[in-house]
mmCIF file of C-alpha atoms and ligand atoms in Angstrom:
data_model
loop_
_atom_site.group_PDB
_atom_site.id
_atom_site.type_symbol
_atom_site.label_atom_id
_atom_site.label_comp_id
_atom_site.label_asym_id
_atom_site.label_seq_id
_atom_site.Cartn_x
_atom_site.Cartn_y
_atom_site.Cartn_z
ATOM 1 C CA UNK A 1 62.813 143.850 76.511
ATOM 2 C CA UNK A 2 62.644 143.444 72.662
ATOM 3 C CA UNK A 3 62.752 139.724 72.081
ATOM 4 C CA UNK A 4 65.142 138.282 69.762
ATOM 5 C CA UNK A 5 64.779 137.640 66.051
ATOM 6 C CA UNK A 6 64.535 133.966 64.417
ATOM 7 C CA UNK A 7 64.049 133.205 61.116
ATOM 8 C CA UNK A 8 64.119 129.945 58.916
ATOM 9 C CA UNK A 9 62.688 127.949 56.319
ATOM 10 C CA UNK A 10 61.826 124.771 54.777
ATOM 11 C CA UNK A 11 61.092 123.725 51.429
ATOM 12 C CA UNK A 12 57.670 122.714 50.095
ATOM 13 C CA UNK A 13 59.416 119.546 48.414
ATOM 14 C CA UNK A 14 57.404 116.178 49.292
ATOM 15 C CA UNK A 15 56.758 115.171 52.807
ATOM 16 C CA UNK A 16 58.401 116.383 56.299
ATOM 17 C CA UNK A 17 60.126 113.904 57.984
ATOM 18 C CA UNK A 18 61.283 113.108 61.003
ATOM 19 C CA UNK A 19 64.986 114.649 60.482
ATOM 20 C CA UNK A 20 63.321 117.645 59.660
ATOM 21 C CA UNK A 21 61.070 117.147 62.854
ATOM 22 C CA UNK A 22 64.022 116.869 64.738
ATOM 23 C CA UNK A 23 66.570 119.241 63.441
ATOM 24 C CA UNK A 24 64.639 122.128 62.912
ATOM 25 C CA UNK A 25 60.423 122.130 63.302
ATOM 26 C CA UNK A 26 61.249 120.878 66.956
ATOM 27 C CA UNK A 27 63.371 123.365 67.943
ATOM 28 C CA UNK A 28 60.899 126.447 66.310
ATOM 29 C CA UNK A 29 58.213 124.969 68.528
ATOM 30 C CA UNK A 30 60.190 125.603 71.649
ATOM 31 C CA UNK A 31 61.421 129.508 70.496
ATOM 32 C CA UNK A 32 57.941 130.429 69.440
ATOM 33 C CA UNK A 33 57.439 131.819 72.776
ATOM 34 C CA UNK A 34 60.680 133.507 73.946
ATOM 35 C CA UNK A 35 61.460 134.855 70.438
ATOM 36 C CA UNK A 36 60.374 136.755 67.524
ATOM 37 C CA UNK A 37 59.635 133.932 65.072
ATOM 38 C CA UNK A 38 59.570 134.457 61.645
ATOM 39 C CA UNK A 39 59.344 130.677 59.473
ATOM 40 C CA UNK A 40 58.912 130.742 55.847
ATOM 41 C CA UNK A 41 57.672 127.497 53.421
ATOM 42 C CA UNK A 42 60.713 128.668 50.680
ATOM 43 C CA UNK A 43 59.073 128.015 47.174
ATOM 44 C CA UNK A 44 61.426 129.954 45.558
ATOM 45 C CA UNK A 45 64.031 127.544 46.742
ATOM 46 C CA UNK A 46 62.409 124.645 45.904
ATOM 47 C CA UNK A 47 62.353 125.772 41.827
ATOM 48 C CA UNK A 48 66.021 125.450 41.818
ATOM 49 C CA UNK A 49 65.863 121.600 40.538
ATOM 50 C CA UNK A 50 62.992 120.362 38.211
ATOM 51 C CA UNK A 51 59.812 120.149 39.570
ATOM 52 C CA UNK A 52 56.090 120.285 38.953
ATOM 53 C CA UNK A 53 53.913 123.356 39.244
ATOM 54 C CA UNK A 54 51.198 121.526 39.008
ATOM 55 C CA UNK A 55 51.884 120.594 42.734
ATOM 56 C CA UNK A 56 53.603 122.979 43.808
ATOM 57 C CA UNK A 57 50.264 124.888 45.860
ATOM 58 C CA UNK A 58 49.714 121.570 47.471
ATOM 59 C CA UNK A 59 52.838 120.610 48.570
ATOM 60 C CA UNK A 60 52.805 124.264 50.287
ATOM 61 C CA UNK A 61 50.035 123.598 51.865
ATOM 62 C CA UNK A 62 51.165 120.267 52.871
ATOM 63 C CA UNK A 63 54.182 121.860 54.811
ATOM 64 C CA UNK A 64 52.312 124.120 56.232
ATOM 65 C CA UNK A 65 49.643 122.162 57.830
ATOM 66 C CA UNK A 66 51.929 119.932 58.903
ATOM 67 C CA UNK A 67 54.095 122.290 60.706
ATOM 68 C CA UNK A 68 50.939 124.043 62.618
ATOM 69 C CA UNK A 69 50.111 120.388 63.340
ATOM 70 C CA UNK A 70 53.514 119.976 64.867
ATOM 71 C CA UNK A 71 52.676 122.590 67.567
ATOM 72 C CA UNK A 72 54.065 125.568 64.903
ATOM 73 C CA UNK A 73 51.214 128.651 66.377
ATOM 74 C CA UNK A 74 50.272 131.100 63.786
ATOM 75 C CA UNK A 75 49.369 133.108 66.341
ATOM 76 C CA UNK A 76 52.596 133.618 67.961
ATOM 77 C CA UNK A 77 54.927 133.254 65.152
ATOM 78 C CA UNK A 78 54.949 134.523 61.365
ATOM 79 C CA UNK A 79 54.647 131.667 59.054
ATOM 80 C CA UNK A 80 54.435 132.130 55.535
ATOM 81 C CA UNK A 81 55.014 131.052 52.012
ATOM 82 C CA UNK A 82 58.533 133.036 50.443
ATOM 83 C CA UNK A 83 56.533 134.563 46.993
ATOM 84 C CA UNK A 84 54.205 136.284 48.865
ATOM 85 C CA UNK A 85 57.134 138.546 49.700
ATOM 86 C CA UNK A 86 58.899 139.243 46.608
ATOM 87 C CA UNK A 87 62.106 141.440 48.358
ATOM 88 C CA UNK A 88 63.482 138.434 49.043
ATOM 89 C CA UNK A 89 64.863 138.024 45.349
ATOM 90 C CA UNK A 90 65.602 142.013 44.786
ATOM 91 C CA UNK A 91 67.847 141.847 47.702
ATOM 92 C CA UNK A 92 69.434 138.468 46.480
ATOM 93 C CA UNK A 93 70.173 140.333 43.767
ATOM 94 C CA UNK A 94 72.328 142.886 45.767
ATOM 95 C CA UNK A 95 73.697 140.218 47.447
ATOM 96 C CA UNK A 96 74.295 138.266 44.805
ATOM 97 C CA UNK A 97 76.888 141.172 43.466
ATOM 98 C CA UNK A 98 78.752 140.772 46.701
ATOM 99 C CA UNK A 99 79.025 137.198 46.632
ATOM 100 C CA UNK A 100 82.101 134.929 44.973
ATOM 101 C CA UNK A 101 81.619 132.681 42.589
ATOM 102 C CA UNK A 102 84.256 130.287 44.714
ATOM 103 C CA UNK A 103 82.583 130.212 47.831
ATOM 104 C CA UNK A 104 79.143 128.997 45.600
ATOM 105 C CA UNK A 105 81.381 126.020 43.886
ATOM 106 C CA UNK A 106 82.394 125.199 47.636
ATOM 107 C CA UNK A 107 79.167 124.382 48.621
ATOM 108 C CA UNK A 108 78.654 120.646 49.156
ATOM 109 C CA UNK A 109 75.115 120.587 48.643
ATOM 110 C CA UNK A 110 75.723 122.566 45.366
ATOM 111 C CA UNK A 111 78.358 119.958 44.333
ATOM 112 C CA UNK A 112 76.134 117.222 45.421
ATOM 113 C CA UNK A 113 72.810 118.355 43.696
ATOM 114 C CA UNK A 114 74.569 119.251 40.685
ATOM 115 C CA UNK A 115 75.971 115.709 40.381
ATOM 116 C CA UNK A 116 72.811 114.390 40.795
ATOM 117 C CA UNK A 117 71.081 116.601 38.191
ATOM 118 C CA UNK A 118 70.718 115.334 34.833
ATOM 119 C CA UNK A 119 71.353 117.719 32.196
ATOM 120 C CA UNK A 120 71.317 121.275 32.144
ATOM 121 C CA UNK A 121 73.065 122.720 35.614
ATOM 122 C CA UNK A 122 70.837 126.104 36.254
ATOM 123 C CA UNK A 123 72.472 129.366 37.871
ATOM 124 C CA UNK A 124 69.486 128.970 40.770
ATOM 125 C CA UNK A 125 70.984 125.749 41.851
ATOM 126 C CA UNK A 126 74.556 127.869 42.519
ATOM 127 C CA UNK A 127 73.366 131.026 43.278
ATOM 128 C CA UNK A 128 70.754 129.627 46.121
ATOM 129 C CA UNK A 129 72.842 130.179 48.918
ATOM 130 C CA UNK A 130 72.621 133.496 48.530
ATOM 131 C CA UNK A 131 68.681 133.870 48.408
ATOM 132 C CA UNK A 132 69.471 131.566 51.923
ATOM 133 C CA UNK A 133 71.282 134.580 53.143
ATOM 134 C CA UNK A 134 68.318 137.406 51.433
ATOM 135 C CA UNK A 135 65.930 135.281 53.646
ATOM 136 C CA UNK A 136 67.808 135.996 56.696
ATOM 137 C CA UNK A 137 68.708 138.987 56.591
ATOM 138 C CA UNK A 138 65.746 140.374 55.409
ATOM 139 C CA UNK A 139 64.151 140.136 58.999
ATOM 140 C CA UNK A 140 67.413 141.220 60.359
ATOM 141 C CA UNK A 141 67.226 137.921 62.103
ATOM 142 C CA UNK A 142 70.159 136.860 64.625
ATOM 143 C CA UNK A 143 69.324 133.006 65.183
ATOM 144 C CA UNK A 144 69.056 130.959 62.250
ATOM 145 C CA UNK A 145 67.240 127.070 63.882
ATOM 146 C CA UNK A 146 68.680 124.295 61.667
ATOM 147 C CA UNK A 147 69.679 120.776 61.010
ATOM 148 C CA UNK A 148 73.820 120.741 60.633
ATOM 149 C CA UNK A 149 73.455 119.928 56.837
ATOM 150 C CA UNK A 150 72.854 124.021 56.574
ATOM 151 C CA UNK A 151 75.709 124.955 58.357
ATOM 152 C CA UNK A 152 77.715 125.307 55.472
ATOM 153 C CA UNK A 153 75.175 127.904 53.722
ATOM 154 C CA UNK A 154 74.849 129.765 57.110
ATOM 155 C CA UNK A 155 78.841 130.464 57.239
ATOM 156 C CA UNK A 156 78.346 131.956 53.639
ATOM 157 C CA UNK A 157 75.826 133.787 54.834
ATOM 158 C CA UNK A 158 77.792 135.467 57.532
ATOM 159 C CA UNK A 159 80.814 136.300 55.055
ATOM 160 C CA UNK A 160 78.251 137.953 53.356
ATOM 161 C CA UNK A 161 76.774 139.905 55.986
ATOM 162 C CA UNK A 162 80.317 140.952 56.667
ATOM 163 C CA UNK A 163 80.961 141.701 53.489
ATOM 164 C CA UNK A 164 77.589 143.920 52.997
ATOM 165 C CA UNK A 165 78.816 145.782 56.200
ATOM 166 C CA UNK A 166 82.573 146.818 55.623
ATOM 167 C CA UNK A 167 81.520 147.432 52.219
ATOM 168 C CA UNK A 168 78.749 150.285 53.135
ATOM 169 C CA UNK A 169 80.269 151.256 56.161
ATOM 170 C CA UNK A 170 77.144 150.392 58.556
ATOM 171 C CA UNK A 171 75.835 147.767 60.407
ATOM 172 C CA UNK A 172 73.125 147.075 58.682
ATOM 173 C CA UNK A 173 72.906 143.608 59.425
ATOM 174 C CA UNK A 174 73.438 141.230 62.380
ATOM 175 C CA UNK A 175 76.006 138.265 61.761
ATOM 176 C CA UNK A 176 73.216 135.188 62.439
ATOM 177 C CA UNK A 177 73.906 132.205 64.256
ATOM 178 C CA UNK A 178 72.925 128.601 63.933
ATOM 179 C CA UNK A 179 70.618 127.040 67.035
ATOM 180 C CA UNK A 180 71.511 123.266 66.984
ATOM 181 C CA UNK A 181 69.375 120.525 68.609
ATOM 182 C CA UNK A 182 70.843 117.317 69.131
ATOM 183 C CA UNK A 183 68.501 115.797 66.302
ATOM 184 C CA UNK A 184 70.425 118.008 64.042
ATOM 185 C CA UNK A 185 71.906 115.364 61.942
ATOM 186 C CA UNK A 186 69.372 112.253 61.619
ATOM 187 C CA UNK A 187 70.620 109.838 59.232
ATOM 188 C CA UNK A 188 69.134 107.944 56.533
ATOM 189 C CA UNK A 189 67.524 104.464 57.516
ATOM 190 C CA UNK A 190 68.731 102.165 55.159
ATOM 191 C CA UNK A 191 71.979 103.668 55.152
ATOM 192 C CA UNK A 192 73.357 105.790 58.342
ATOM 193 C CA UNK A 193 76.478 107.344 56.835
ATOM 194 C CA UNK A 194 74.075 109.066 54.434
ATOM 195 C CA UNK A 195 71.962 112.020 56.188
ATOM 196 C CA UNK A 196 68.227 110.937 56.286
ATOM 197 C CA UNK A 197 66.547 113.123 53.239
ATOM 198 C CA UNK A 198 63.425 113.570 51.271
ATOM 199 C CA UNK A 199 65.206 112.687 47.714
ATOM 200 C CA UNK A 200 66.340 109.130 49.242
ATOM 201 C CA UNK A 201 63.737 106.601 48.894
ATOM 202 C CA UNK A 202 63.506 103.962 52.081
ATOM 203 C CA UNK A 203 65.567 106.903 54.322
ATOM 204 C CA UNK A 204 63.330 108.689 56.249
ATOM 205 C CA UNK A 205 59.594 108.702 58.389
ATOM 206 C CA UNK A 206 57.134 110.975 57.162
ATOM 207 C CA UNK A 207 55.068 112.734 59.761
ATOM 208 C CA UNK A 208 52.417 111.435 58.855
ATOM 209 C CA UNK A 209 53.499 108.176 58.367
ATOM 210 C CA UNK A 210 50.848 105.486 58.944
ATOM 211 C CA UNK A 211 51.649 103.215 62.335
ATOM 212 C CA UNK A 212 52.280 100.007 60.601
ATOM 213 C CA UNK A 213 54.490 101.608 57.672
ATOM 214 C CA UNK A 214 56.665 102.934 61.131
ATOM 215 C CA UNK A 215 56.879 99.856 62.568
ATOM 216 C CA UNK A 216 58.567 98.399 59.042
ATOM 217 C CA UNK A 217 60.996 101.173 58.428
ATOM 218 C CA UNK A 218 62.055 100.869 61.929
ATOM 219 C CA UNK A 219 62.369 97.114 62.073
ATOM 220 C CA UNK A 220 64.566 96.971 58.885
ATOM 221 C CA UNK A 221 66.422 99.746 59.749
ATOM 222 C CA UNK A 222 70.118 99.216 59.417
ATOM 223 C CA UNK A 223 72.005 98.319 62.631
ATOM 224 C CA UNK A 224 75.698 97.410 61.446
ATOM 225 C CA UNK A 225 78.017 96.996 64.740
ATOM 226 C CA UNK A 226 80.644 99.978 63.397
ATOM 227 C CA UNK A 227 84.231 100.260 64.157
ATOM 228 C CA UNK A 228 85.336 98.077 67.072
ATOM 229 C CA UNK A 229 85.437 99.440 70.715
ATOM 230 C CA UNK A 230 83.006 101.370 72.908
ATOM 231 C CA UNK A 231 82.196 103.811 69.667
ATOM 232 C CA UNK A 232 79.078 103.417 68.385
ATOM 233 C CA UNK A 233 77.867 101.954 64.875
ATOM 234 C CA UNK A 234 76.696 104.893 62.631
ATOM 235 C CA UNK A 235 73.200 103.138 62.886
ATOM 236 C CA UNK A 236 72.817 102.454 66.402
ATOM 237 C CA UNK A 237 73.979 105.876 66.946
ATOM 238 C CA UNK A 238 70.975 107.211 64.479
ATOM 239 C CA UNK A 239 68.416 104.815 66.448
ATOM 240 C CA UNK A 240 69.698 106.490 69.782
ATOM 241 C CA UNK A 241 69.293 109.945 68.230
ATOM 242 C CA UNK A 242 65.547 108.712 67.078
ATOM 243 C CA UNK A 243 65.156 107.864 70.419
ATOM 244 C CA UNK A 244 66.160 111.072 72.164
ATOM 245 C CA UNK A 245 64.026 112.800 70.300
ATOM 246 C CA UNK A 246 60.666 110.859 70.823
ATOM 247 C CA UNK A 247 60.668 108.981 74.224
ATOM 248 C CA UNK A 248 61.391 109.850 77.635
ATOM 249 C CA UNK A 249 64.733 110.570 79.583
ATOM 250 C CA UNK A 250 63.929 107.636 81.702
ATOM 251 C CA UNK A 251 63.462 104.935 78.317
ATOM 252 C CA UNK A 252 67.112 106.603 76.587
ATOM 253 C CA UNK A 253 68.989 106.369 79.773
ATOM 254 C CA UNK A 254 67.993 102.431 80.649
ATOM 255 C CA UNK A 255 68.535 101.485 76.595
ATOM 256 C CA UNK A 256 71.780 103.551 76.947
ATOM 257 C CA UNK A 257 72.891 101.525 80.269
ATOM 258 C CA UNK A 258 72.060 98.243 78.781
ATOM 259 C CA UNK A 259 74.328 99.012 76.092
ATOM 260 C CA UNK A 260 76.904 100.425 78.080
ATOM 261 C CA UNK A 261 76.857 96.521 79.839
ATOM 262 C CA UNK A 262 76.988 94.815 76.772
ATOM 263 C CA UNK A 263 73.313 93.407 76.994
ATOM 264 C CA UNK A 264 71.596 95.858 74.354
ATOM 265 C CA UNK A 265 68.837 93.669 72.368
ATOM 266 C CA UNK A 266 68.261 95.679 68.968
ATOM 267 C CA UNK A 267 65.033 94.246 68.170
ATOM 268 C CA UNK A 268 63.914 95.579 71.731
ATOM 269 C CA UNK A 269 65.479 99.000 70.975
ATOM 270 C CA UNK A 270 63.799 98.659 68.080
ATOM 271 C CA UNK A 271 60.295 98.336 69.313
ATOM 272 C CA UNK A 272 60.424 100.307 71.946
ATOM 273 C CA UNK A 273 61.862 103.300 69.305
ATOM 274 C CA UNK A 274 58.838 102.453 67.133
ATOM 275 C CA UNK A 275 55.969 102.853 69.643
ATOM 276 C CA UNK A 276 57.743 105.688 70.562
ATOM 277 C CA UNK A 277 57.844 107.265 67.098
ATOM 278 C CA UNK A 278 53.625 106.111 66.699
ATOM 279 C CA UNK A 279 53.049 107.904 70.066
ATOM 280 C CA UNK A 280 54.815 111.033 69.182
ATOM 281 C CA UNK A 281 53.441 111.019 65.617
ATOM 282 C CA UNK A 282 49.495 110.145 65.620
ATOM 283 C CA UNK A 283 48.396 113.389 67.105
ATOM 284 C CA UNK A 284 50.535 115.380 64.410
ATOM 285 C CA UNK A 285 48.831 113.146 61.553
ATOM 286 C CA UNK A 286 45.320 113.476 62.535
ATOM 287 C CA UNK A 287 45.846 117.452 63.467
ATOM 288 C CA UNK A 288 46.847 117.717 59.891
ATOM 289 C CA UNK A 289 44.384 116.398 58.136
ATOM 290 C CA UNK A 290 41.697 118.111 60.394
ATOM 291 C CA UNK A 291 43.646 121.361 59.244
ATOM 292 C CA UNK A 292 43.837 120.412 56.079
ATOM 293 C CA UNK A 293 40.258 120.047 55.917
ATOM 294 C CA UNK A 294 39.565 123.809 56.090
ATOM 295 C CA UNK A 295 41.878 125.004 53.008
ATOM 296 C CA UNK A 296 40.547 128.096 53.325
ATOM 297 C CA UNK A 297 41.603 129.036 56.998
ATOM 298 C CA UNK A 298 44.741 127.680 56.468
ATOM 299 C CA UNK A 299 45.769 129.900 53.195
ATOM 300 C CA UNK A 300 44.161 132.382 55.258
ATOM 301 C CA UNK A 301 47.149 132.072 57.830
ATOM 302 C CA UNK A 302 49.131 132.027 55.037
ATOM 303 C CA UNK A 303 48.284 135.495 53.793
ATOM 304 C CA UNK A 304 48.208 137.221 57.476
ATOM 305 C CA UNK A 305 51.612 135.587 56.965
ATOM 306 C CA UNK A 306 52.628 137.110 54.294
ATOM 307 C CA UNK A 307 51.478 140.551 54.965
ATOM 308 C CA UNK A 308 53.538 140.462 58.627
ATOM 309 C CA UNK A 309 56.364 139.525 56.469
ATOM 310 C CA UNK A 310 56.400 141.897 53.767
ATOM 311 C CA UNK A 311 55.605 145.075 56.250
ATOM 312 C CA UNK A 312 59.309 143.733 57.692
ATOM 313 C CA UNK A 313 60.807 143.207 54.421
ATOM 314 C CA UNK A 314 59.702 146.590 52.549
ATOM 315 C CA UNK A 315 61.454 148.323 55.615
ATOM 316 C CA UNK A 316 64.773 146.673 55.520
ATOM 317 C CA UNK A 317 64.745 146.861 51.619
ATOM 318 C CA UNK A 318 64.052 150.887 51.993
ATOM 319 C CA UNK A 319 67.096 150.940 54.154
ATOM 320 C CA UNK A 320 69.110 148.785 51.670
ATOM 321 C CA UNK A 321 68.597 150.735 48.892
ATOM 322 C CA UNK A 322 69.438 153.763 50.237
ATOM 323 C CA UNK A 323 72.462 152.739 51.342
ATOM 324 C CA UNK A 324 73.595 151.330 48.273
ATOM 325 C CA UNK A 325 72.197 154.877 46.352
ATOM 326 C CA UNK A 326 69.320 153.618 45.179
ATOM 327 C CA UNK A 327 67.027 156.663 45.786
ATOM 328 C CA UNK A 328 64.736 156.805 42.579
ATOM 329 C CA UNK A 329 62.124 158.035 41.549
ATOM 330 C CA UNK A 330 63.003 161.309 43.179
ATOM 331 C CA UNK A 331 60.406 162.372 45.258
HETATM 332 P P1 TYM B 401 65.146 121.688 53.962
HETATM 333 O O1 TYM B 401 63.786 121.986 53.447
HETATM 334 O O2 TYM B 401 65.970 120.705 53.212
HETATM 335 O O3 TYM B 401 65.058 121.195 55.458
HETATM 336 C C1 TYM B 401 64.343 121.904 56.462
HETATM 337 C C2 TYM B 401 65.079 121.828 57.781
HETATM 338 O O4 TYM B 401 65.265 120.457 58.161
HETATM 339 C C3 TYM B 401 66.634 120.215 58.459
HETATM 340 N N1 TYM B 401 66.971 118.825 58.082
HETATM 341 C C4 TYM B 401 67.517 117.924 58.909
HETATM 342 N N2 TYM B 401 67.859 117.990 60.212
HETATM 343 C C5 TYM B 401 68.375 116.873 60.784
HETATM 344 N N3 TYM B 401 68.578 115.714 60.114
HETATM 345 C C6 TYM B 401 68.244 115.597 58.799
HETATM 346 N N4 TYM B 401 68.420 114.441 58.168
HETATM 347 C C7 TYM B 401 67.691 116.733 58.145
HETATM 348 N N5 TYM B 401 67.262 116.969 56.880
HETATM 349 C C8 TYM B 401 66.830 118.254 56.862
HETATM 350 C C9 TYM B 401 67.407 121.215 57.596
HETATM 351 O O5 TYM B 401 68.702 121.450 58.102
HETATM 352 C C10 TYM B 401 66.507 122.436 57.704
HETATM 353 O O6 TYM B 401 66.781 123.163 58.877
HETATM 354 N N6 TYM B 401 67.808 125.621 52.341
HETATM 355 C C11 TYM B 401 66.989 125.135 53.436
HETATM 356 C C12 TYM B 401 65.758 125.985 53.685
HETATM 357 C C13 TYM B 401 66.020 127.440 53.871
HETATM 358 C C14 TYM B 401 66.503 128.072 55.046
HETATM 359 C C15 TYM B 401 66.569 129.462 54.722
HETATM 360 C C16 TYM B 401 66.876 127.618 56.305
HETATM 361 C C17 TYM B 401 65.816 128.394 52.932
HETATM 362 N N7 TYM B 401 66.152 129.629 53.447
HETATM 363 C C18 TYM B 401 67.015 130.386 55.658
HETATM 364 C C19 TYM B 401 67.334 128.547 57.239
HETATM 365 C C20 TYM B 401 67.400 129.920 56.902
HETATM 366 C C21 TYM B 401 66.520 123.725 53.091
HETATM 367 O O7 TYM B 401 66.581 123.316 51.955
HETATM 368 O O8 TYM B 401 65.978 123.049 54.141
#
């Protein structure tokens, strides 16, 4: 039986953390074998605020290592960097014509970046949702692995898939669907009702995060006591999450007991979480920097990548085109 298409994608913006470890790169590690994988480092995304192309090559390669470091197999999934496959922004385009300006404004991340930005507010930053969607569909994909902060983009994307449909008359295009893991909202360190993220200093763990620096982050990390009653605090919460997604069942279920009796010592939690965390996280760092040792295999990956990709892409494009009468040149 035909396995099932995947896609999804992560921006080459500074490091990967640990909410990215556990929302998404976790979770393509454990479909690689049962589906058809398709994961793509999304530089075109990543141009949508200011940034430096200076560093841009490195920062792909960065992500890249560090996700085949994870346990991300080249060999059984396509990984590969967005540009090399330039279809995705001609059918953004199409999709862009099909897409309200409303729903774009909605977006919370829109809202959010756009209050952060200083200056000049670019069409990319409101239009991106939409090359979100391109990416998807593209591969035809029907599971979309992600952290909940993309949920939002990922409904758009299925109004527009809906839209593309009824509009031509034709299925061309599966509705996708989000795969959740329960790491799929990890929140920021120094502040838990914030989600943890690469543009807040002090938030987040780096993969490749050096044992002592771990120790620190997790030590200070915030542990208010939250709303009265047996609900948790925001940041013990996060801490139990952390834990979940880095020790054993056994370790989570006798932390969750003692605090279920009223006898839960943070600073143990605490350390415990942290060796946890150092365990989990020194074979990733020193895989990476083995791989990253031998730039030349890796951007080799990187282009069988991209040619997979694009051999997918020019076929779905063919069939887009046509369908929306775009049949020149004549043959
Ligand atoms: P990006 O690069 O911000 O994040 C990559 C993945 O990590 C997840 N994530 C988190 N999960 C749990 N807790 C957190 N604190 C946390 N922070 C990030 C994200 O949800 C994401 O799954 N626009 C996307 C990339 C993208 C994409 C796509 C994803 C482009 N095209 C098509 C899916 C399908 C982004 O900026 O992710």
């Amino acid at each position: 039986m035909d396995k099932k298409k995947v896609f999804s994608g992560i921006q080459p913006t500074g490091e990967v953390h640990i909410g990215n470890y556990l929302g998404a790169i976790k979770n393509w590690i454990s479909l690689q074998d049962s589906y058809d994988c398709v994961f793509s480092i999304v530089d075109y995304h990543a141009i949508t605020v200011e940034y430096d192309p200076s560093v841009l090559e490195s920062r792909i390669l960065n992500v890249a290592a560090t996700n085949i470091a994870a346990g991300l197999d080249p060999n059984k999934v396509i990984l590969f960097v967005q540009s090399m496959v330039p279809e995705h922004t001609e059918l953004t385009w199409f999709l862009t014509c099909l897409t309200s300006i409303g729903a774009l404004e909605r977006m919370t991340q829109f809202k959010e970046k756009a209050s952060r930005q200083k200056g000049n507010i670019f069409a990319g930053l409101m239009n991106y949702p939409i090359l979100q969607a391109a990416d998807i569909v593209l591969y035809k994909a029907e599971f979309v692995p992600v952290g909940e902060d993309q949920l939002q983009h990922l409904e758009l994307a299925r109004e527009i898939v809906r839209r593309f449909n009824s509009t031509f008359g034709k299925e061309v295009f599966p509705e996708p669907k989000s795969l959740l893991t329960s790491g799929a909202r990890v929140m920021a360190l120094n502040d838990p009702t914030s989600k943890m993220s690469k543009s807040l200093p002090g938030s987040y763990i780096s993969l490749t995060e050096d044992p002592d620096s771990i120790r620190k982050k997790i030590m200070r990390a915030v542990t208010d006591p939250g709303p009265q009653g047996s609900e948790m605090g925001p940041g013990i919460k996060n801490l139990f999450t952390l834990l979940e997604g880095f020790a054993s069942s056994e370790v989570v279920t006798k932390f969750k007991n003692d605090y279920a009796a009223g006898n839960l010592r943070y600073k143990d939690l605490k350390e415990t979480l942290a060796e946890a965390i150092i365990d989990g996280l020194t074979p990733i760092r020193e895989r990476k920097e083995e791989i990253l040792s031998k730039p030349e295999d890796l951007k080799e990956i990187l282009n069988e990548g991209g040619r997979k990709a694009r051999a997918q892409a020019v076929e779905t494009l063919k069939e887009v085109r046509d369908i929306m009468g775009f049949n020149f040149p004549k043959a």
